[in-house]
Structures are given as C-alpha cells and as structure tokens.
Short mmCIF file of C-alpha atoms and ligand atoms in Angstrom, two decimals:
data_model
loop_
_atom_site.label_atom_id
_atom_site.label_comp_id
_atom_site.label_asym_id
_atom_site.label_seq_id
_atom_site.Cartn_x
_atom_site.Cartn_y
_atom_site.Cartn_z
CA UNK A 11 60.60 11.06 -23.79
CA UNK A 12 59.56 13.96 -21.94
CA UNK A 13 55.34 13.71 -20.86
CA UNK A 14 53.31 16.38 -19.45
CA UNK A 15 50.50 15.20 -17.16
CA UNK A 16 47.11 16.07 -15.98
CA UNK A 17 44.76 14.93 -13.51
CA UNK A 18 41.71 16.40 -12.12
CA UNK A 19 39.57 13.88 -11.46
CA UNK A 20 38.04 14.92 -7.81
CA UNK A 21 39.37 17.37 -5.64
CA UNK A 22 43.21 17.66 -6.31
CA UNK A 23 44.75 19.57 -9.60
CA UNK A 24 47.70 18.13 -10.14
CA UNK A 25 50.01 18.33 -13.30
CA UNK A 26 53.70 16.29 -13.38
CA UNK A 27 56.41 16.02 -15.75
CA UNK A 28 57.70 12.66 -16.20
CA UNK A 29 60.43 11.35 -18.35
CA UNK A 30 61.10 8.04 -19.30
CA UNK A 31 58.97 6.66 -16.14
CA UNK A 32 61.16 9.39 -13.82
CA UNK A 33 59.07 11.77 -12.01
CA UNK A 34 60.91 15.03 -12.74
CA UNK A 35 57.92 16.96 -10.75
CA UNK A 36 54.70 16.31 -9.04
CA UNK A 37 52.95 19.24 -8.00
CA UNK A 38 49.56 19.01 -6.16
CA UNK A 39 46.66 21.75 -5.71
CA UNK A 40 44.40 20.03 -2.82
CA UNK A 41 41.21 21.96 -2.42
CA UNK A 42 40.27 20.26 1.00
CA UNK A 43 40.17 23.00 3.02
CA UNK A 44 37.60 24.41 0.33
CA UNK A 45 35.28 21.50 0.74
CA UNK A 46 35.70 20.55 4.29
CA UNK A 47 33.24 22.76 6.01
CA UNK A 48 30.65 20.93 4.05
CA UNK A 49 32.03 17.22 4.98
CA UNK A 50 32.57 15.84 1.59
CA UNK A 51 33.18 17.04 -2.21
CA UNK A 52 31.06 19.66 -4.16
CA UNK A 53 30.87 18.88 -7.76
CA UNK A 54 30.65 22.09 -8.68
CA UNK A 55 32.85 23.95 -6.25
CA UNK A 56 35.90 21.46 -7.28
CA UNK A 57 35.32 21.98 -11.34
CA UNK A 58 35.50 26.08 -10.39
CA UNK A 59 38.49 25.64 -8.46
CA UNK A 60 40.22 23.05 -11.26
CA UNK A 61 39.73 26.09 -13.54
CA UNK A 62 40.66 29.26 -11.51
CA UNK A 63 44.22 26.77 -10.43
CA UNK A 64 45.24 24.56 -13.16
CA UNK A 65 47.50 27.05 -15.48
CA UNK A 66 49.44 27.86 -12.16
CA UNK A 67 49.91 24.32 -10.91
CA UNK A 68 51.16 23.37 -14.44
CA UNK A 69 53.50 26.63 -14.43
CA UNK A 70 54.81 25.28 -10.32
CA UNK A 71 55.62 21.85 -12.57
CA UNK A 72 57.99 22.87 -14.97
CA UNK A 73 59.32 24.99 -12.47
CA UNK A 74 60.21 22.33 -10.26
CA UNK A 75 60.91 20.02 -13.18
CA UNK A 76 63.76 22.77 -14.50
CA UNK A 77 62.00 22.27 -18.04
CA UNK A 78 60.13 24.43 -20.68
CA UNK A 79 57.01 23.69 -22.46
CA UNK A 80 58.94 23.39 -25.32
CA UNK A 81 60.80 20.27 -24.41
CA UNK A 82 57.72 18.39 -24.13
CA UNK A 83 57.26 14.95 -26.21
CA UNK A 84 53.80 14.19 -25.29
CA UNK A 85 50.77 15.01 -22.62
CA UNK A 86 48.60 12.74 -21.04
CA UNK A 87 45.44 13.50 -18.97
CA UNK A 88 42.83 11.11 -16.62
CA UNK A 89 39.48 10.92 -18.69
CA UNK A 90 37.48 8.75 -16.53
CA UNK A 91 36.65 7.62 -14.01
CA UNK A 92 35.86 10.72 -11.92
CA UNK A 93 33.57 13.69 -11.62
CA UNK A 94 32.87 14.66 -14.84
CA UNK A 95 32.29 18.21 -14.19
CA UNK A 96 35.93 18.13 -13.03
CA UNK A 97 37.88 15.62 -15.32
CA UNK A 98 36.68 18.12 -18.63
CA UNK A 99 38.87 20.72 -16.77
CA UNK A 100 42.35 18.58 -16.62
CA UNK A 101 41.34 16.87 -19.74
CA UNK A 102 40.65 20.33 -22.27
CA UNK A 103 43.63 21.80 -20.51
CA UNK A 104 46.01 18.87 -21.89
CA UNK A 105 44.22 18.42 -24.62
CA UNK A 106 44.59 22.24 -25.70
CA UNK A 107 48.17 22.08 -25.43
CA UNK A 108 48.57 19.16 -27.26
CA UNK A 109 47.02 20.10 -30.09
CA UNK A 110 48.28 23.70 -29.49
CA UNK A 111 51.87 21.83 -29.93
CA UNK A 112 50.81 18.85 -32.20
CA UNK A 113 52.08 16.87 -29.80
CA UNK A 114 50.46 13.23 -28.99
CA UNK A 115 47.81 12.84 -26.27
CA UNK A 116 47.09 9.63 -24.24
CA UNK A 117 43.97 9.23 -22.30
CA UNK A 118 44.28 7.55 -18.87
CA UNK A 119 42.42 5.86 -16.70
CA UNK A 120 43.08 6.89 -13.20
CA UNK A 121 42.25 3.38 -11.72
CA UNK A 122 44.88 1.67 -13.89
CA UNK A 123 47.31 4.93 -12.96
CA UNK A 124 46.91 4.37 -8.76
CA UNK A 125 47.83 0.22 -9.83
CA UNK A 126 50.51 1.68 -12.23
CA UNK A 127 51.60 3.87 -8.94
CA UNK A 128 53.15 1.10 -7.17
CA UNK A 129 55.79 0.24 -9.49
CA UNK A 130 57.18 3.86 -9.50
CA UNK A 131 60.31 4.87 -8.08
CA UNK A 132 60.11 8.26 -5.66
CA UNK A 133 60.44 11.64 -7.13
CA UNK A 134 63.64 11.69 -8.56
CA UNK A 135 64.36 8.36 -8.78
CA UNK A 136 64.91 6.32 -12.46
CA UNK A 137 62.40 4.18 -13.28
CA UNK A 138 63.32 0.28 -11.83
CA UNK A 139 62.04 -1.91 -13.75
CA UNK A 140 62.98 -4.68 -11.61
CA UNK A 141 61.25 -3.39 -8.72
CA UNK A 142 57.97 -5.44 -8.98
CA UNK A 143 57.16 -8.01 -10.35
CA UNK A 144 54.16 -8.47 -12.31
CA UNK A 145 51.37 -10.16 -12.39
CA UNK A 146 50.39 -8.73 -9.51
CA UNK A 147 47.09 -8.33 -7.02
CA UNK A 148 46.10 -4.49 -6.64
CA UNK A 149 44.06 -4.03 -3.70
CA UNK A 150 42.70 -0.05 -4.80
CA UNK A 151 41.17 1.96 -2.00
CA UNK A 152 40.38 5.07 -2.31
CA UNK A 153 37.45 7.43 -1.80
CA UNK A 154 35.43 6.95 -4.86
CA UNK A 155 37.23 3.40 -5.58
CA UNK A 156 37.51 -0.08 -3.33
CA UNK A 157 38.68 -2.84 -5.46
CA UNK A 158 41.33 -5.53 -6.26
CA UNK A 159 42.25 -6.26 -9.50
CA UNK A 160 45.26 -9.14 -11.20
CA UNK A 161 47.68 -6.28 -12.65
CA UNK A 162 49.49 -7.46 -15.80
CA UNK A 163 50.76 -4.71 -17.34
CA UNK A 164 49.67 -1.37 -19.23
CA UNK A 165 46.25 -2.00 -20.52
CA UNK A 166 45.66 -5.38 -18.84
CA UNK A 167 44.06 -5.40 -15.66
CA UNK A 168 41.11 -7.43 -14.58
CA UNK A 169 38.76 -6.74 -11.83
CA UNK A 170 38.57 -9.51 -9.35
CA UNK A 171 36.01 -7.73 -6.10
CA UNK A 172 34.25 -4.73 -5.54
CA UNK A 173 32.47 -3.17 -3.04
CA UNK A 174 29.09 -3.47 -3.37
CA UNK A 175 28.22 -0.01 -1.26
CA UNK A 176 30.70 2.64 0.06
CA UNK A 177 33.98 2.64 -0.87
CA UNK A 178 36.71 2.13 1.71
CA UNK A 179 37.79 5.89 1.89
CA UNK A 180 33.79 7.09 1.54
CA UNK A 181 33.36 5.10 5.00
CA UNK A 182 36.37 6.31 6.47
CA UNK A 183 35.01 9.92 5.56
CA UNK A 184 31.38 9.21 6.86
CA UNK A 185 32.37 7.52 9.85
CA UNK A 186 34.71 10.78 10.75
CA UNK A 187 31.67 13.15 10.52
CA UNK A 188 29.87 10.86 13.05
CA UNK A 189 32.78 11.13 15.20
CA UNK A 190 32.67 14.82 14.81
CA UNK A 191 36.18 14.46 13.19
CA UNK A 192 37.27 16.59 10.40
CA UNK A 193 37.57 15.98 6.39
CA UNK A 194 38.92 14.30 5.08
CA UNK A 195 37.93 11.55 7.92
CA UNK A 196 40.80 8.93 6.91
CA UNK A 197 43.59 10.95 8.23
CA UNK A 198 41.70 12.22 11.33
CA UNK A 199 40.27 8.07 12.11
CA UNK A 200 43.87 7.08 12.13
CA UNK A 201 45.29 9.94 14.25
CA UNK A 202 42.16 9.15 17.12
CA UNK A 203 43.14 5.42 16.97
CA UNK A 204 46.35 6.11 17.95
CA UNK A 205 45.03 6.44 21.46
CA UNK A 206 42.00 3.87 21.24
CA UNK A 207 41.34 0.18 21.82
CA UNK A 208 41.01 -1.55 18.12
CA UNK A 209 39.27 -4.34 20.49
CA UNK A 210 36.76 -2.05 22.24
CA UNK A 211 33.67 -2.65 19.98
CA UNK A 212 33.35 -5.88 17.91
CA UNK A 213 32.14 -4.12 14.63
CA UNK A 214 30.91 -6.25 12.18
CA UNK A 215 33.01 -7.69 9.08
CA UNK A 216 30.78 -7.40 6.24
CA UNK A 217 30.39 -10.66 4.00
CA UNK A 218 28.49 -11.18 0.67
CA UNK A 219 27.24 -14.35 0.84
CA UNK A 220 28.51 -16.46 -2.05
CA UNK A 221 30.69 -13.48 -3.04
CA UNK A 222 33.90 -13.73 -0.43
CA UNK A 223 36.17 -11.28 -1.48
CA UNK A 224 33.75 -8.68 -2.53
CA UNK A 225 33.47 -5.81 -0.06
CA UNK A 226 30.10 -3.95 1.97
CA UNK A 227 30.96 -1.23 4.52
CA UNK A 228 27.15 0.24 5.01
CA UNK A 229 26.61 -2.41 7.68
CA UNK A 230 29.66 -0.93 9.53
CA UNK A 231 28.55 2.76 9.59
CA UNK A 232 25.18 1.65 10.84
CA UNK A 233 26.82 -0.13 13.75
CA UNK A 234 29.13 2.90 14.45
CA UNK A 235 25.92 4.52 14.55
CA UNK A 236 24.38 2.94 17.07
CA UNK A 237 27.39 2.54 18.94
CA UNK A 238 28.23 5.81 19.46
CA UNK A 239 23.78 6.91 19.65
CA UNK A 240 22.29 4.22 20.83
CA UNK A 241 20.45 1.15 19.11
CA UNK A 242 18.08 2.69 16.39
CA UNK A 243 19.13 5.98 16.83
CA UNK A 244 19.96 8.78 13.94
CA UNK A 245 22.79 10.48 12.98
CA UNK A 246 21.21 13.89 14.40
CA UNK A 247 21.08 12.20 17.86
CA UNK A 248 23.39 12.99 20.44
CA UNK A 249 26.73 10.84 21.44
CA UNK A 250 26.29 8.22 24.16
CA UNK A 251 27.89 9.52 27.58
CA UNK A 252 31.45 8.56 27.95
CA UNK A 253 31.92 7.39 24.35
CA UNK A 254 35.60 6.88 23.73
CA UNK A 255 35.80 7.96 20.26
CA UNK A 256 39.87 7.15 19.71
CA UNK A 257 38.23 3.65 20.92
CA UNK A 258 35.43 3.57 17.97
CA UNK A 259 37.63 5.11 15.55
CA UNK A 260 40.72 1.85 16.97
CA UNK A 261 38.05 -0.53 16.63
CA UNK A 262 36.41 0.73 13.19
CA UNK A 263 39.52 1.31 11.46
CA UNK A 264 40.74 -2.54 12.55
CA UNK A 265 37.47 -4.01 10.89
CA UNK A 266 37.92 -2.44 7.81
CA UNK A 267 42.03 -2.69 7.81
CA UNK A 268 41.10 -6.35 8.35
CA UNK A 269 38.57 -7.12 5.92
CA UNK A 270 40.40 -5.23 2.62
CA UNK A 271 43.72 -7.35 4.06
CA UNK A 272 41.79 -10.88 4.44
CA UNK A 273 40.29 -10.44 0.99
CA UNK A 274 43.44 -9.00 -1.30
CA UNK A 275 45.75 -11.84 0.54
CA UNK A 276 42.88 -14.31 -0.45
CA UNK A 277 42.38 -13.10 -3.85
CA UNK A 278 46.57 -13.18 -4.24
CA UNK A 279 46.43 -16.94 -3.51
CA UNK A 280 43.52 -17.66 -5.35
CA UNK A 281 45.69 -15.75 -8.41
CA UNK A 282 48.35 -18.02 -7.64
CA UNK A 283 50.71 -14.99 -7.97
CA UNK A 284 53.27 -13.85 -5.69
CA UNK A 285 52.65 -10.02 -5.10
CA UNK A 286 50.36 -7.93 -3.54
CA UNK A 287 50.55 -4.14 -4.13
CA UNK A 288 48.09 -0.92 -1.87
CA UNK A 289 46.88 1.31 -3.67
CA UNK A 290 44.54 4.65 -3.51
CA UNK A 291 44.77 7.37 -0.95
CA UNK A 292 43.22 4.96 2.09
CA UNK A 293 46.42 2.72 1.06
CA UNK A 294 48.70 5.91 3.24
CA UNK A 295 46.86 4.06 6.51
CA UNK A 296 49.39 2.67 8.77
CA UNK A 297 47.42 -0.15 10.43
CA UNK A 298 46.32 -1.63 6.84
CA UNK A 299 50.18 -1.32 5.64
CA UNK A 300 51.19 -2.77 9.30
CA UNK A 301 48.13 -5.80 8.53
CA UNK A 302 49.57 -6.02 4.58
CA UNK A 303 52.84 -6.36 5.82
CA UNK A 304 52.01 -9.32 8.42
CA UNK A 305 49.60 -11.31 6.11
CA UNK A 306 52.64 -10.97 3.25
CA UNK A 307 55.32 -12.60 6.36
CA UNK A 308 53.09 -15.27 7.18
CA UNK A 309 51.64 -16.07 3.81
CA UNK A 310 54.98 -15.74 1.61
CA UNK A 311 53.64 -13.08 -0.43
CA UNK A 312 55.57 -9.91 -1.57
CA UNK A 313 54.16 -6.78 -0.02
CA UNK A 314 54.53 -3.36 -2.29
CA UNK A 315 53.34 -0.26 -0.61
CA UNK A 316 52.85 2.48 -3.14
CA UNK A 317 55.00 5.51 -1.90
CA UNK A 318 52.98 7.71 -0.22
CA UNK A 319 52.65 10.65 -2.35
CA UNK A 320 51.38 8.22 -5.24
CA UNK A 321 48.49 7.22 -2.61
CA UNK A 322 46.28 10.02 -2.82
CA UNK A 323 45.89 11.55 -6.05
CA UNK A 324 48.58 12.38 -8.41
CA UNK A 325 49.51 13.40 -11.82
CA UNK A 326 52.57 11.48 -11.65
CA UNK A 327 51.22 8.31 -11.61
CA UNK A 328 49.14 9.35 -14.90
CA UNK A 329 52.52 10.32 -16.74
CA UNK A 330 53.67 7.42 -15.32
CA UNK A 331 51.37 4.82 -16.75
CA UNK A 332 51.41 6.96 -20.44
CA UNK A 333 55.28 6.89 -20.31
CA UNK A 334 55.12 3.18 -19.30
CA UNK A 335 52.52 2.74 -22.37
CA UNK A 336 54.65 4.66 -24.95
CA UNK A 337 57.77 2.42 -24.25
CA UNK A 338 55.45 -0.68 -24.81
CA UNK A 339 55.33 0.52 -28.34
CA UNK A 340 51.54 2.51 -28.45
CA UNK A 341 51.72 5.22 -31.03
CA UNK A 342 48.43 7.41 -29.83
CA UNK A 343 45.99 7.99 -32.20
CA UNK A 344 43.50 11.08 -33.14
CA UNK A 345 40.60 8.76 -31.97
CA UNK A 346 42.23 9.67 -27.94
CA UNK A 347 41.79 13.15 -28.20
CA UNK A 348 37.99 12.55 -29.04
CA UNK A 349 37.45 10.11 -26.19
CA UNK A 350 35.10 12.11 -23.63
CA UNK A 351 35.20 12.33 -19.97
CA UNK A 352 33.29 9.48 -18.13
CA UNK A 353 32.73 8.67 -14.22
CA UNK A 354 32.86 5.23 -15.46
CA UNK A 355 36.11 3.46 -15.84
CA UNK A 356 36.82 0.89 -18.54
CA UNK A 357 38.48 -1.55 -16.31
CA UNK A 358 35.30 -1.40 -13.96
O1 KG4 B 15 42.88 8.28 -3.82
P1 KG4 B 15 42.26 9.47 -3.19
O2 KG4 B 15 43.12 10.70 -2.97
O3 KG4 B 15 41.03 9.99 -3.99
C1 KG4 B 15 40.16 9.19 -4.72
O4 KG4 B 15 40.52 8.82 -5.88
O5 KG4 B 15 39.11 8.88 -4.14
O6 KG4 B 15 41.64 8.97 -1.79
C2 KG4 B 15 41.04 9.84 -0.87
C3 KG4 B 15 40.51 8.99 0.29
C4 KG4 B 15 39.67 9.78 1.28
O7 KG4 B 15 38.46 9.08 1.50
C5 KG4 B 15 40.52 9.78 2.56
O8 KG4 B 15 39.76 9.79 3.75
C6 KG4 B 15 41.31 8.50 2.41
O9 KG4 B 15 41.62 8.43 1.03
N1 KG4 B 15 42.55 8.52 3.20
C7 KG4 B 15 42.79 7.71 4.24
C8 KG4 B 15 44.05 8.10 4.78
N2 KG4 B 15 44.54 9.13 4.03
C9 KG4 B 15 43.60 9.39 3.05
N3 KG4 B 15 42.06 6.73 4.77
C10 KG4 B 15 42.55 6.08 5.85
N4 KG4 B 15 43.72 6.40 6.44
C11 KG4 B 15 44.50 7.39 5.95
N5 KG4 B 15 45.65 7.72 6.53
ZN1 ZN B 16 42.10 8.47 -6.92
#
C-alpha cells in the first residue's frame, strides 16, 4: 500500500511517500531562513510560502521515491494541530488529489505522528515491527508542543503532563534571541553550550505545585533575563559586562534537559511501563538524549530516540502513522475529507 503524505503544519512543507510503514522519500521545504530575521514564525508569511512550494516539494518526492502519481493507494495529510492558515494549504493539496484520484484520505494528527515517529525505521529501511515495544511514555517537545503522553497504539494515546506556559522549543527559541543567537534558538543554545559551564548559573526548575510532572518554563526566561541584564531589568536592556553566554546557554539548556528527563522517567514509572520514547524537533538535543539515555541505565527503562530527521517536522511520520492505521484494519470514510483544519489537537 503505497501513501502519499502531507504536512504543513508550521513552517516546513513536506510531502513523503511511504509504503507499507517504509519511507520510500521524505522531502522537506524549511522556510527558516524566511522567518528568521523576524525571530519566530509569521502566520501569514509561512501559509504564502506553503502555497508558492508545495506542488514542487511533492514533485522532489516521487522523484526520490522512483514512483508516479499513479501508483498511489491512498494520501494522508496533518489537519490539526497547527497554524491554521498553514495546515488548509497541505490539507486542500492532499485532499484535491485524492478526490482528483478517488483515492482514500486519512486525516492526521501531527502530535500522534511525532509519537508514531519513534517506531519508524530510517529512510529506506522496512518497517520493524519489533523495534518498540508498546505501551510506551512519549515525552513530545517541540516548538508549539511540550508533553508526555502513555502511547498505545494508532488512535490511543493519552495525555499524562503539559506545560502550562511555553513550550520546550518556544523557550529554547526565546531564550536564543536574548542571547542574541539566531533562529531557530534550539540549534544555536546547543552549539554555545558546547563551550559553557551547565553549572555556571543555578536556573530555576520550574514546579507546579500539586502537579509534578507538568511543565512551566516562563520562570526560566525571566531568570535568564535577569541574569544576563541585571535583576528587574528588560529585554531592551543591555548585556551584563563579561556575560559568558556559552555559560547561560550550558546552564539553561541543563535545567530544561533536566526537568523534561526527571518528569518523562517519572511519569514512565508511574505508567508502570518499560519504554520511554523523545519526540518533537527539541528531542534532536544532545544533552537531553545524553540525560534520557542515563536516567533509562540507571532506572531500567528502554530509551528510543526518534531518528533525527523524524524530530523536526516531517511528512514521513504522517504517512507513517496512516500506513500504520490502514494495516490495523481502518477503511477511511467520506466524513475525513470534511474534517477541517484546527490548531487544536484531539489528543490534547
Ligand atoms: O517539531 P518541530 O520541528 O516543530 C514543531 O512542531 O514545533 O520543533 C521545532 C523546535 C524549535 O523550537 C527548535 O528550536 C527546536 O525544535 N529544536 C531544538 C533543537 N533542534 C530543534 N531544540 C533544542 N536543541 C536542538 N538541537
Ligand atoms: Zn511538530
């Protein structure tokens, strides 16, 4: 079963061709040069550029896939969550040739697709279906996203924590900017830590109370603030003299690696299940895989790392997860092709 796949929920068009749960072609469109001068995402710039690169990214898939439109079984697109403004691009594009081809059409949630992620082979690769073992915990971080959910399987996936602010990636990216480090700020944090002292500045671990393995990452970028300004300064205010910033971005980056590692490994025991997968583009971070790995020694837990190009987003994983839903035995109905785009997921 050949399935064509769209995603363009954010900033990345991406189509894939996946057959049978192998990932026959992934190609990517990022348009973060396009939004970096401003320091984060425009709505509005990202939905233009989904339409002006979509047909061609599609066109690089089959190429790279060796296969014609023709062969295709069945298309899937994300619907929600996302910007909406951006998912209606992906989402009419599949949709169109679907129909075009009256061919089934599966709407998927991109949250469940970065879980679904971790249980794919690399490009290439057959589909192991051995490979993980499910349940599982899913600690999701991206930069929209910071979550952990018990995994079950295609459609069942229960949210466990949340962040109650910024998500793990949105802090990464904020925290960057008042670094004066470039977009996205995830990439650039980790490559300035390199060189820094994770113990230089004891940043604070933010706890809900009665709510342990929910997540709040405001508190943090107000310390970095004042850490790298002064105590009650503002963003507009000048560094401190002699600020280390690979030591802010060490010590930053090892609170929040820390935190998202203490929770997921305490939500995995509390589960009573024996693996914990990364997910989400903040889930390519060395030091959290490096933490993930060392909690999963010490604790007896088994560690999956989602491959890095299924990190950050993907079509794959959303012809993954509709592959992985049409072998369970789902026959999609009309009613999917109606559903509309939403920034809200399902799953929550
Ligand atoms: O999953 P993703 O591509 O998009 C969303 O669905 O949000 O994640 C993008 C986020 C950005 O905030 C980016 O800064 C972060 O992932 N990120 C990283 C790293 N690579 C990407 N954060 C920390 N360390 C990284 N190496
Ligand atoms: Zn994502």
């Amino acid at each position: 079963m050949l399935v064509l796949a769209a995603e363009s929920s954010c900033d990345e068009t991406a189509v894939a061709l996946v057959e049978d749960g192998r990932v026959l072609s992934s190609a990517v469109y990022s348009q973060v040069a396009r939004h970096a001068p401003f320091g984060g995402i425009v709505p509005d710039i990202a939905a233009r550029m989904h339409i002006e690169t979509v047909a061609e990214v599609a066109r690089r898939a089959f190429e790279e896939a060796e296969r014609t439109p023709d062969q295709v079984d069945a298309v899937a697109a994300t619907y929600a969550p996302g910007l909406v403004n951006c998912l209606v691009v992906g989402l009419s594009w599949a949709r169109a040739f679907a129909v075009a081809r009256g061919l089934p059409f599966l709407a998927v949630d991109h949250l469940e697709a970065h879980v679904y992620g971790c249980l794919m082979s690399p490009l290439g690769d057959p589909l192991d279906p051995d490979k993980v073992e499910l349940p599982l915990v899913a600690l999701l971080v991206s930069g929209g996203h910071t979550a952990i959910y018990r995994y079950e399987g295609p459609g069942r996936m229960t949210r466990l924590a949340r962040t109650v602010d910024d998500a793990a990636g949105e802090a990464f990216d904020k925290v960057a900017v008042l670094l004066g480090l470039g977009y996205p700020g995830g990439p650039e944090i980790e490559r300035a830590a390199r060189e820094g002292d994770p113990k230089a500045f004891d940043f604070p671990r933010g706890r809900i109370k009665r709510r342990p393995l929910d997540f709040s990452f405001s508190g943090l970028k107000t310390a970095v603030l004042y850490a790298t300004r002064g105590q009650n300064k503002k963003r507009d205010d000048p560094l401190l003299p002699g600020l280390s910033i690979p030591d802010v971005a060490a010590s930053f980056q090892e609170s929040v690696c820390r935190t998202l590692i203490d929770h997921a490994v305490k939500a995995t025991l509390e589960q009573d299940v024996a693996t914990l997968a990364l997910a989400g583009g903040v889930a390519r971070n060395g030091r959290l895989r490096e933490l993930a790995l060392a909690a999963g020694d010490k604790k007896g837990l088994d560690i999956v790392l989602c491959e890095p190009a299924y990190c950050t987003d993907n079509a794959a994983m959303i012809g993954g997860l509709a592959c992985a839903r049409l072998a369970g035995g789902e026959a999609p109905d009309r009613g999917q092709l109606a559903l509309g785009a939403s920034s809200k997921s399902q799953v929550g």
